[in-house]
Tab-separated table of C-alpha atoms and ligand atoms in Angstrom:
chain	number	residue	atom	x	y	z
A	164	MET	CA	94.395	101.869	89.957
A	165	CYS	CA	95.908	103.307	86.925
A	166	VAL	CA	99.267	104.180	87.687
A	167	TRP	CA	100.797	104.482	84.217
A	168	SER	CA	97.459	106.027	82.622
A	169	GLY	CA	99.432	108.381	80.081
A	170	ASP	CA	98.028	111.943	79.785
A	171	GLY	CA	94.886	111.444	78.503
A	172	ASP	CA	95.257	113.218	75.332
A	173	GLU	CA	95.516	110.183	72.938
A	174	MET	CA	92.655	111.723	70.700
A	175	ALA	CA	94.438	115.127	70.429
A	176	ASP	CA	97.789	113.883	68.922
A	177	GLY	CA	97.074	111.868	66.145
A	178	GLY	CA	93.733	110.162	66.978
A	179	LEU	CA	95.645	107.403	68.696
A	180	GLU	CA	93.212	104.513	70.588
A	181	ARG	CA	93.148	100.987	71.296
A	182	GLY	CA	93.098	99.138	67.924
A	183	VAL	CA	95.125	101.759	65.869
A	184	HIS	CA	98.805	100.896	65.144
A	185	MET	CA	101.362	102.718	67.916
A	186	ILE	CA	104.284	101.605	65.843
A	187	GLU	CA	104.092	101.441	62.001
A	188	THR	CA	107.090	100.784	59.861
A	189	ARG	CA	107.928	100.552	56.125
A	190	GLY	CA	110.958	99.242	54.616
A	191	LEU	CA	113.143	100.367	57.780
A	192	ARG	CA	116.991	99.756	57.129
A	193	LYS	CA	120.608	99.849	58.684
A	194	SER	CA	123.947	98.840	57.606
A	195	PHE	CA	127.045	99.334	59.468
A	196	ARG	CA	130.827	99.511	58.402
A	197	SER	CA	133.329	98.003	60.183
A	198	ARG	CA	137.019	98.089	59.549
A	199	ALA	CA	139.178	94.681	60.195
A	200	GLY	CA	142.825	95.863	59.164
A	201	ARG	CA	142.715	97.002	55.697
A	202	GLU	CA	139.394	95.493	54.939
A	203	THR	CA	136.098	97.494	55.199
A	204	LYS	CA	133.063	95.234	55.849
A	205	THR	CA	129.325	95.879	55.710
A	206	VAL	CA	127.065	94.420	57.879
A	207	GLU	CA	123.112	94.454	56.828
A	208	ALA	CA	121.679	94.759	60.172
A	209	VAL	CA	118.429	95.367	59.374
A	210	ARG	CA	117.092	94.791	55.558
A	211	GLY	CA	113.828	96.174	55.013
A	212	VAL	CA	111.487	95.578	58.304
A	213	ASP	CA	107.347	96.815	57.971
A	214	LEU	CA	105.839	96.199	61.483
A	215	ASP	CA	102.355	97.227	62.814
A	216	VAL	CA	102.064	97.289	66.484
A	217	SER	CA	98.787	98.140	67.866
A	218	ALA	CA	98.158	100.428	71.082
A	219	GLY	CA	98.078	98.314	74.194
A	220	GLU	CA	99.487	95.562	73.031
A	221	ILE	CA	102.707	93.398	74.316
A	222	PHE	CA	104.690	93.088	71.275
A	223	GLY	CA	107.847	90.715	70.956
A	224	PHE	CA	110.802	90.621	68.570
A	225	LEU	CA	112.271	87.267	68.899
A	226	GLY	CA	115.492	86.034	67.104
A	227	PRO	CA	119.199	84.647	67.907
A	228	ASN	CA	122.244	86.745	68.393
A	229	GLY	CA	122.766	89.439	65.817
A	230	ALA	CA	119.431	89.034	64.216
A	231	GLY	CA	119.202	92.756	64.363
A	232	LYS	CA	116.516	93.124	67.230
A	233	THR	CA	118.770	95.716	69.400
A	234	THR	CA	119.458	97.810	66.014
A	235	THR	CA	115.708	97.986	65.183
A	236	LEU	CA	114.897	99.223	68.646
A	237	ARG	CA	117.608	101.781	68.487
A	238	MET	CA	116.246	103.041	65.242
A	239	LEU	CA	112.865	103.015	66.749
A	240	ALA	CA	113.792	104.628	70.078
A	241	THR	CA	115.452	107.935	67.842
A	242	LEU	CA	119.126	106.406	68.983
A	243	ILE	CA	120.335	105.733	65.810
A	244	GLU	CA	119.326	106.808	62.188
A	245	PRO	CA	117.587	104.633	59.761
A	246	ASP	CA	119.393	104.146	56.435
A	247	GLY	CA	116.165	103.908	54.460
A	248	GLY	CA	112.564	103.462	55.262
A	249	GLN	CA	109.783	105.323	57.186
A	250	ALA	CA	108.396	104.665	60.730
A	251	THR	CA	105.674	106.342	62.741
A	252	ILE	CA	105.602	105.853	66.565
A	253	ALA	CA	102.898	106.977	68.664
A	254	GLY	CA	101.665	109.383	66.009
A	255	ALA	CA	105.026	111.036	65.445
A	256	ASP	CA	107.164	110.713	62.359
A	257	LEU	CA	110.521	109.054	63.242
A	258	LEU	CA	112.631	110.623	60.541
A	259	LYS	CA	111.110	114.348	60.531
A	260	ASP	CA	109.758	114.496	64.080
A	261	PRO	CA	112.441	112.179	66.375
A	262	GLY	CA	112.034	114.890	69.125
A	263	GLU	CA	108.562	114.006	69.527
A	264	VAL	CA	108.950	110.511	69.066
A	265	ARG	CA	111.574	110.805	72.225
A	266	ARG	CA	109.088	112.439	74.204
A	267	ARG	CA	106.352	109.849	73.848
A	268	ILE	CA	108.423	106.697	74.592
A	269	GLY	CA	110.355	105.245	77.038
A	270	TYR	CA	113.733	102.715	76.436
A	271	VAL	CA	115.268	100.408	78.573
A	272	ALA	CA	118.716	99.117	76.843
A	273	GLN	CA	119.914	95.723	76.972
A	274	GLY	CA	122.944	96.608	79.250
A	275	GLY	CA	121.372	98.789	81.783
A	276	SER	CA	121.559	102.015	83.039
A	277	THR	CA	121.543	102.616	87.107
A	278	TRP	CA	124.697	103.953	88.667
A	279	ASP	CA	126.234	101.855	91.491
A	280	GLU	CA	126.508	104.649	94.007
A	281	SER	CA	123.164	106.216	93.895
A	282	THR	CA	119.540	104.850	95.109
A	283	ALA	CA	116.487	103.567	93.182
A	284	ARG	CA	114.682	106.715	94.529
A	285	GLU	CA	117.593	109.133	93.584
A	286	GLU	CA	117.672	107.959	90.129
A	287	LEU	CA	113.960	107.794	89.779
A	288	VAL	CA	113.676	111.366	90.831
A	289	LEU	CA	116.640	112.539	88.678
A	290	GLN	CA	115.274	110.803	85.577
A	291	ALA	CA	111.858	112.453	85.853
A	292	ARG	CA	113.537	115.962	86.421
A	293	MET	CA	115.404	115.488	83.133
A	294	TYR	CA	112.103	115.361	81.560
A	295	GLY	CA	111.272	118.674	82.786
A	296	ILE	CA	108.959	117.351	85.792
A	297	ALA	CA	108.807	119.535	88.698
A	298	LYS	CA	110.499	118.346	91.819
A	299	ALA	CA	107.467	117.472	93.925
A	300	GLU	CA	105.873	115.995	91.104
A	301	ALA	CA	108.973	113.816	90.437
A	302	GLN	CA	109.309	112.607	94.097
A	303	ARG	CA	105.460	111.535	93.647
A	304	ARG	CA	106.020	109.660	90.794
A	305	ALA	CA	109.199	108.081	92.095
A	306	ALA	CA	107.278	106.725	95.052
A	307	ARG	CA	104.549	105.386	92.905
A	308	ALA	CA	106.923	103.883	90.468
A	309	LEU	CA	108.701	102.314	93.671
A	310	GLU	CA	105.515	100.852	95.058
A	311	ALA	CA	104.160	99.641	91.670
A	312	PHE	CA	107.767	97.904	91.140
A	313	GLN	CA	108.135	96.315	94.701
A	314	LEU	CA	111.127	98.450	95.310
A	315	THR	CA	110.184	100.672	98.301
A	316	GLU	CA	111.838	98.286	100.910
A	317	PHE	CA	115.405	99.033	99.250
A	318	ALA	CA	114.793	102.213	97.870
A	319	ASP	CA	116.865	104.194	99.558
A	320	ARG	CA	119.970	101.767	99.140
A	321	LYS	CA	122.320	102.214	96.699
A	322	CYS	CA	121.856	100.243	93.412
A	323	LYS	CA	124.985	98.196	93.857
A	324	THR	CA	123.476	96.474	96.610
A	325	TYR	CA	120.440	95.029	94.789
A	326	SER	CA	119.961	91.801	93.128
A	327	GLY	CA	119.824	91.326	89.275
A	328	GLY	CA	115.978	91.144	89.158
A	329	GLN	CA	115.642	94.386	91.506
A	330	ARG	CA	118.080	96.472	89.202
A	331	ARG	CA	116.428	95.530	86.202
A	332	ARG	CA	113.004	96.675	87.766
A	333	VAL	CA	114.608	100.149	88.606
A	334	GLU	CA	115.879	99.945	85.041
A	335	ILE	CA	112.335	99.597	83.706
A	336	ALA	CA	110.965	102.253	86.440
A	337	LEU	CA	113.396	104.728	84.972
A	338	GLY	CA	112.000	104.162	81.591
A	339	ILE	CA	108.598	104.826	82.224
A	340	ILE	CA	108.590	107.343	85.146
A	341	HIS	CA	107.731	110.129	82.329
A	342	GLU	CA	104.715	108.003	81.483
A	343	PRO	CA	105.227	107.150	77.711
A	344	LYS	CA	102.836	105.878	75.194
A	345	ILE	CA	105.142	103.228	74.350
A	346	VAL	CA	107.928	101.348	76.180
A	347	PHE	CA	110.882	99.526	74.191
A	348	LEU	CA	112.476	96.948	76.582
A	349	ASP	CA	115.561	95.237	75.136
A	350	GLU	CA	115.991	91.599	76.525
A	351	PRO	CA	114.286	92.622	79.917
A	352	THR	CA	114.911	89.096	81.409
A	353	THR	CA	118.188	88.214	80.258
A	354	GLY	CA	120.247	86.968	83.103
A	355	LEU	CA	117.538	86.695	85.647
A	356	ASP	CA	116.717	83.807	87.564
A	357	PRO	CA	113.336	82.068	86.768
A	358	GLN	CA	111.422	83.473	89.425
A	359	SER	CA	112.619	86.697	88.962
A	360	ARG	CA	111.851	86.475	85.340
A	361	ALA	CA	108.265	85.293	86.125
A	362	HIS	CA	107.987	88.584	88.340
A	363	MET	CA	109.321	90.575	85.617
A	364	TRP	CA	106.579	89.281	83.319
A	365	ASP	CA	103.872	90.137	86.000
A	366	GLU	CA	105.419	93.610	85.901
A	367	ILE	CA	105.465	93.893	81.940
A	368	ARG	CA	101.680	92.620	81.917
A	369	ARG	CA	100.925	95.401	84.547
A	370	LEU	CA	102.160	98.191	82.147
A	371	ARG	CA	99.585	96.888	79.390
A	372	THR	CA	96.848	96.576	81.996
A	373	ASP	CA	97.643	100.169	82.702
A	374	GLY	CA	97.214	101.355	79.146
A	375	MET	CA	101.067	101.140	77.605
A	376	THR	CA	102.034	99.655	74.612
A	377	VAL	CA	104.960	97.169	75.266
A	378	PHE	CA	107.610	96.565	72.752
A	379	ILE	CA	110.118	93.789	74.012
A	380	THR	CA	113.218	92.046	72.441
A	381	THR	CA	113.850	88.446	73.533
A	382	HIS	CA	115.706	85.224	72.632
A	383	TYR	CA	113.651	83.102	74.893
A	384	LEU	CA	111.369	81.171	73.356
A	385	ASP	CA	108.939	80.487	76.331
A	386	GLU	CA	108.837	84.178	76.903
A	387	ALA	CA	107.699	85.248	73.468
A	388	ASP	CA	105.053	82.410	73.835
A	389	ALA	CA	103.905	83.095	77.489
A	390	LEU	CA	104.256	86.996	77.453
A	391	CYS	CA	103.303	88.507	74.079
A	392	ASP	CA	100.165	89.168	72.255
A	393	ARG	CA	102.081	89.111	69.080
A	394	ILE	CA	105.674	88.304	67.932
A	395	ALA	CA	107.515	89.002	65.051
A	396	ILE	CA	110.587	86.400	64.337
A	397	MET	CA	113.510	88.019	63.363
A	398	ASP	CA	116.662	86.575	61.235
A	399	HIS	CA	119.654	87.943	59.381
A	400	GLY	CA	117.868	91.467	59.555
A	401	GLU	CA	114.579	90.368	58.232
A	402	VAL	CA	110.838	89.293	59.679
A	403	VAL	CA	110.686	86.095	58.825
A	404	ALA	CA	107.134	85.383	60.317
A	405	GLU	CA	104.662	87.533	62.349
A	406	GLY	CA	101.482	86.949	64.450
A	407	THR	CA	100.214	85.920	67.463
A	408	PRO	CA	102.106	82.796	69.068
A	409	THR	CA	98.897	80.342	68.930
A	410	ASP	CA	98.489	81.389	64.961
A	411	LEU	CA	102.239	80.617	64.243
A	412	LYS	CA	102.341	77.477	65.894
A	413	ARG	CA	98.794	76.871	64.388
A	414	GLU	CA	100.408	77.303	60.559
A	415	ILE	CA	102.451	74.263	61.559
A	416	SER	CA	99.868	71.372	61.490
A	417	GLY	CA	100.334	67.903	62.984
A	418	ASP	CA	102.946	66.678	65.313
A	419	VAL	CA	106.823	67.169	65.918
A	420	VAL	CA	108.793	64.333	66.342
A	421	GLN	CA	112.367	64.801	67.726
A	422	VAL	CA	114.636	61.807	67.167
A	423	GLY	CA	118.061	61.932	68.973
A	424	LEU	CA	120.937	60.267	66.837
A	425	ASP	CA	124.432	60.822	66.380
A	426	PRO	CA	125.430	62.983	63.339
A	427	VAL	CA	126.324	60.191	61.344
A	428	ALA	CA	123.206	57.860	62.212
A	429	ALA	CA	121.162	60.919	61.463
A	430	GLY	CA	122.279	61.262	57.761
A	431	GLU	CA	121.243	57.739	57.235
A	432	VAL	CA	117.881	57.940	59.092
A	433	ALA	CA	117.269	61.446	56.881
A	434	LYS	CA	118.122	59.165	53.575
A	435	LEU	CA	115.694	56.340	54.784
A	436	LEU	CA	112.502	58.495	56.019
A	437	ASP	CA	112.802	61.315	53.395
A	438	GLY	CA	110.787	59.410	50.942
A	439	GLU	CA	108.227	58.128	53.565
A	440	GLU	CA	104.637	59.288	52.850
A	441	TYR	CA	103.638	59.986	56.600
A	442	VAL	CA	106.637	62.355	57.327
A	443	ASN	CA	105.569	66.023	55.557
A	444	ARG	CA	109.123	67.622	56.385
A	445	LEU	CA	112.246	66.622	57.696
A	446	GLU	CA	114.926	69.040	59.535
A	447	THR	CA	118.392	67.867	60.376
A	448	LEU	CA	119.608	69.099	63.646
A	449	ASP	CA	123.089	70.901	64.270
A	450	GLU	CA	123.549	69.203	67.464
A	451	GLY	CA	122.893	65.704	65.930
A	452	GLY	CA	119.345	64.267	65.557
A	453	LEU	CA	116.509	65.178	63.178
A	454	ARG	CA	113.019	66.716	63.526
A	455	LEU	CA	110.074	65.195	61.595
A	456	PHE	CA	106.797	66.857	60.886
A	457	VAL	CA	104.001	64.454	60.865
A	458	ASP	CA	100.285	64.527	60.679
A	459	ASP	CA	99.979	61.808	63.625
A	460	GLY	CA	102.924	61.411	66.060
A	461	ALA	CA	101.112	58.143	67.454
A	462	THR	CA	101.184	56.091	64.604
A	463	ALA	CA	104.514	57.408	62.952
A	464	ILE	CA	106.851	56.950	66.005
A	465	PRO	CA	106.141	52.948	65.751
A	466	ARG	CA	107.018	53.205	61.736
A	467	ILE	CA	110.240	55.551	62.706
A	468	LEU	CA	111.504	52.965	65.289
A	469	ARG	CA	110.876	50.009	63.017
A	470	ARG	CA	112.740	51.952	60.079
A	471	ILE	CA	115.720	52.673	62.255
A	472	ASP	CA	115.833	49.401	63.842
A	473	GLY	CA	115.794	47.728	60.734
A	474	ALA	CA	118.898	49.643	59.634
A	475	GLY	CA	120.522	48.514	62.549
A	476	LEU	CA	121.181	52.295	63.466
A	477	ASP	CA	121.497	53.472	67.286
A	478	LEU	CA	118.760	55.568	68.490
A	479	ARG	CA	119.436	58.028	71.380
A	480	SER	CA	116.049	59.242	72.172
A	481	ILE	CA	112.788	60.174	70.663
A	482	GLU	CA	109.934	62.749	71.443
A	483	LEU	CA	106.746	63.419	70.646
A	484	HIS	CA	105.714	67.041	70.883
A	485	ARG	CA	103.059	70.050	69.745
A	486	PRO	CA	104.833	72.530	67.453
A	487	SER	CA	106.587	74.957	69.379
A	488	LEU	CA	107.814	78.559	68.217
A	489	ASP	CA	111.058	76.823	67.735
A	490	ASP	CA	109.195	74.473	64.979
A	491	VAL	CA	108.111	77.769	63.430
A	492	PHE	CA	111.609	79.303	63.490
A	493	LEU	CA	112.912	75.972	62.144
A	494	THR	CA	110.470	75.869	59.255
A	495	LYS	CA	111.092	79.615	58.303
A	496	THR	CA	114.801	79.399	58.478
A	497	GLY	CA	116.192	75.787	58.404
A	498	ARG	CA	117.887	76.158	61.931
A	499	SER	CA	116.705	75.843	65.341
A	500	LEU	CA	116.566	78.910	67.558
A	501	ARG	CA	117.848	76.588	70.305
A	502	GLU	CA	120.955	76.010	68.638
A	503	SER	CA	121.383	79.619	67.107
B	234	ATP	N1	127.545	99.851	65.831
B	234	ATP	C1	127.867	98.610	64.848
B	234	ATP	N2	128.845	98.615	64.368
B	234	ATP	C2	129.161	97.442	63.403
B	234	ATP	N3	128.116	96.230	63.646
B	234	ATP	C3	127.368	96.563	64.377
B	234	ATP	C4	126.939	97.649	65.171
B	234	ATP	N4	125.977	97.251	66.255
B	234	ATP	C5	125.153	96.153	65.380
B	234	ATP	N5	126.168	95.546	64.479
B	234	ATP	C6	125.923	94.365	63.982
B	234	ATP	O1	124.817	94.237	63.232
B	234	ATP	C7	124.185	92.851	63.408
B	234	ATP	C8	122.733	92.985	64.363
B	234	ATP	O2	123.203	93.250	65.651
B	234	ATP	P1	121.876	93.604	66.923
B	234	ATP	O3	122.472	94.095	68.085
B	234	ATP	O4	120.977	94.383	66.311
B	234	ATP	O5	121.474	92.065	67.086
B	234	ATP	P2	120.390	91.271	68.341
B	234	ATP	O6	119.550	90.630	67.301
B	234	ATP	O7	119.867	92.406	68.942
B	234	ATP	O8	121.435	90.354	68.705
B	234	ATP	P3	121.580	90.103	70.344
B	234	ATP	O9	120.632	89.105	70.848
B	234	ATP	O10	122.719	89.335	70.462
B	234	ATP	O11	121.306	91.051	71.267
B	234	ATP	C9	125.065	92.145	64.017
B	234	ATP	O12	126.032	91.429	63.066
B	234	ATP	C10	126.149	92.934	65.043
B	234	ATP	O13	127.333	92.722	64.954
B	235	MG	MG1	120.496	92.794	71.098
């Protein structure tokens, strides 16, 4: 069943179809001025972002706090005006025709938007009505959304009685009640328990199955890895890497050996191992320890252990793993996303 099929007029408005870009941005920028006492500070929140998102994909924006994810999303959703750059969203020009962009997209904010005292059904009907949908159709859509998001059971209870996961599902249903071509979800799973997160991933995958393009932000590495078809890694307002999670990880060939050491010992070991021919790259971790990029972990580990032992240094732990998205982030930025 195609619950969120859109209105079937893809070819009529801009020739959009699967494989064509649903979102295209070039050089998108945004700075904020803030005042602290007498001083005015400028924060370059987004510094020239180029993105191409295809129709029907789940695209993820991964990055630490303050990377510029929400600011980018708010620009794409017409909530704030860019300082510079261009974007086309679902075939409409962001700067010249923001009204049309707004009609074609859904947006679910990081903080959420449900009202304590109303029920999920009331919220959904009201939201549909605000998009100009007639009452009977609004009620039909609300019922369908409640079913699709497994909310029917508590549809007529006040939102304040819902769990975090149930409430987040209502918010997402609100964001797509008008059947947009694209939905922007800002951190859809932050604060949810593992089971609710897994549920939410299923809901998001279902939106894709039903033909929607989904743009999410997250700072969860596992979420970006498991859920997204493609991701852009953002740091300090810039996209530092982009691709499928598999391709990004494949760029880092070999294995990763993580060595747990206190910060002083880490410095010593870094000096010892820096020149070793089997160590392709070495990163010092802020919380103590080192991450070593090697061709073959199984043969590197005994050699690393001998060097540490030989220097009389205290080893806390040693782990071997395949490169993760965190290693991609580390390689691109010199920092671990886990620590950021
Ligand atoms: N209205 C504003 N006024 C001043 N500075 C702002 C404003 N909005 C965002 N910023 C700053 O812009 C930068 C990017 O913020 P943004 O909210 O886009 O980050 P984010 O990647 O969404 O982070 P998080 O993961 O914490 O949600 C931050 O340094 C933030 O403090
Ligand atoms: Mg944010």
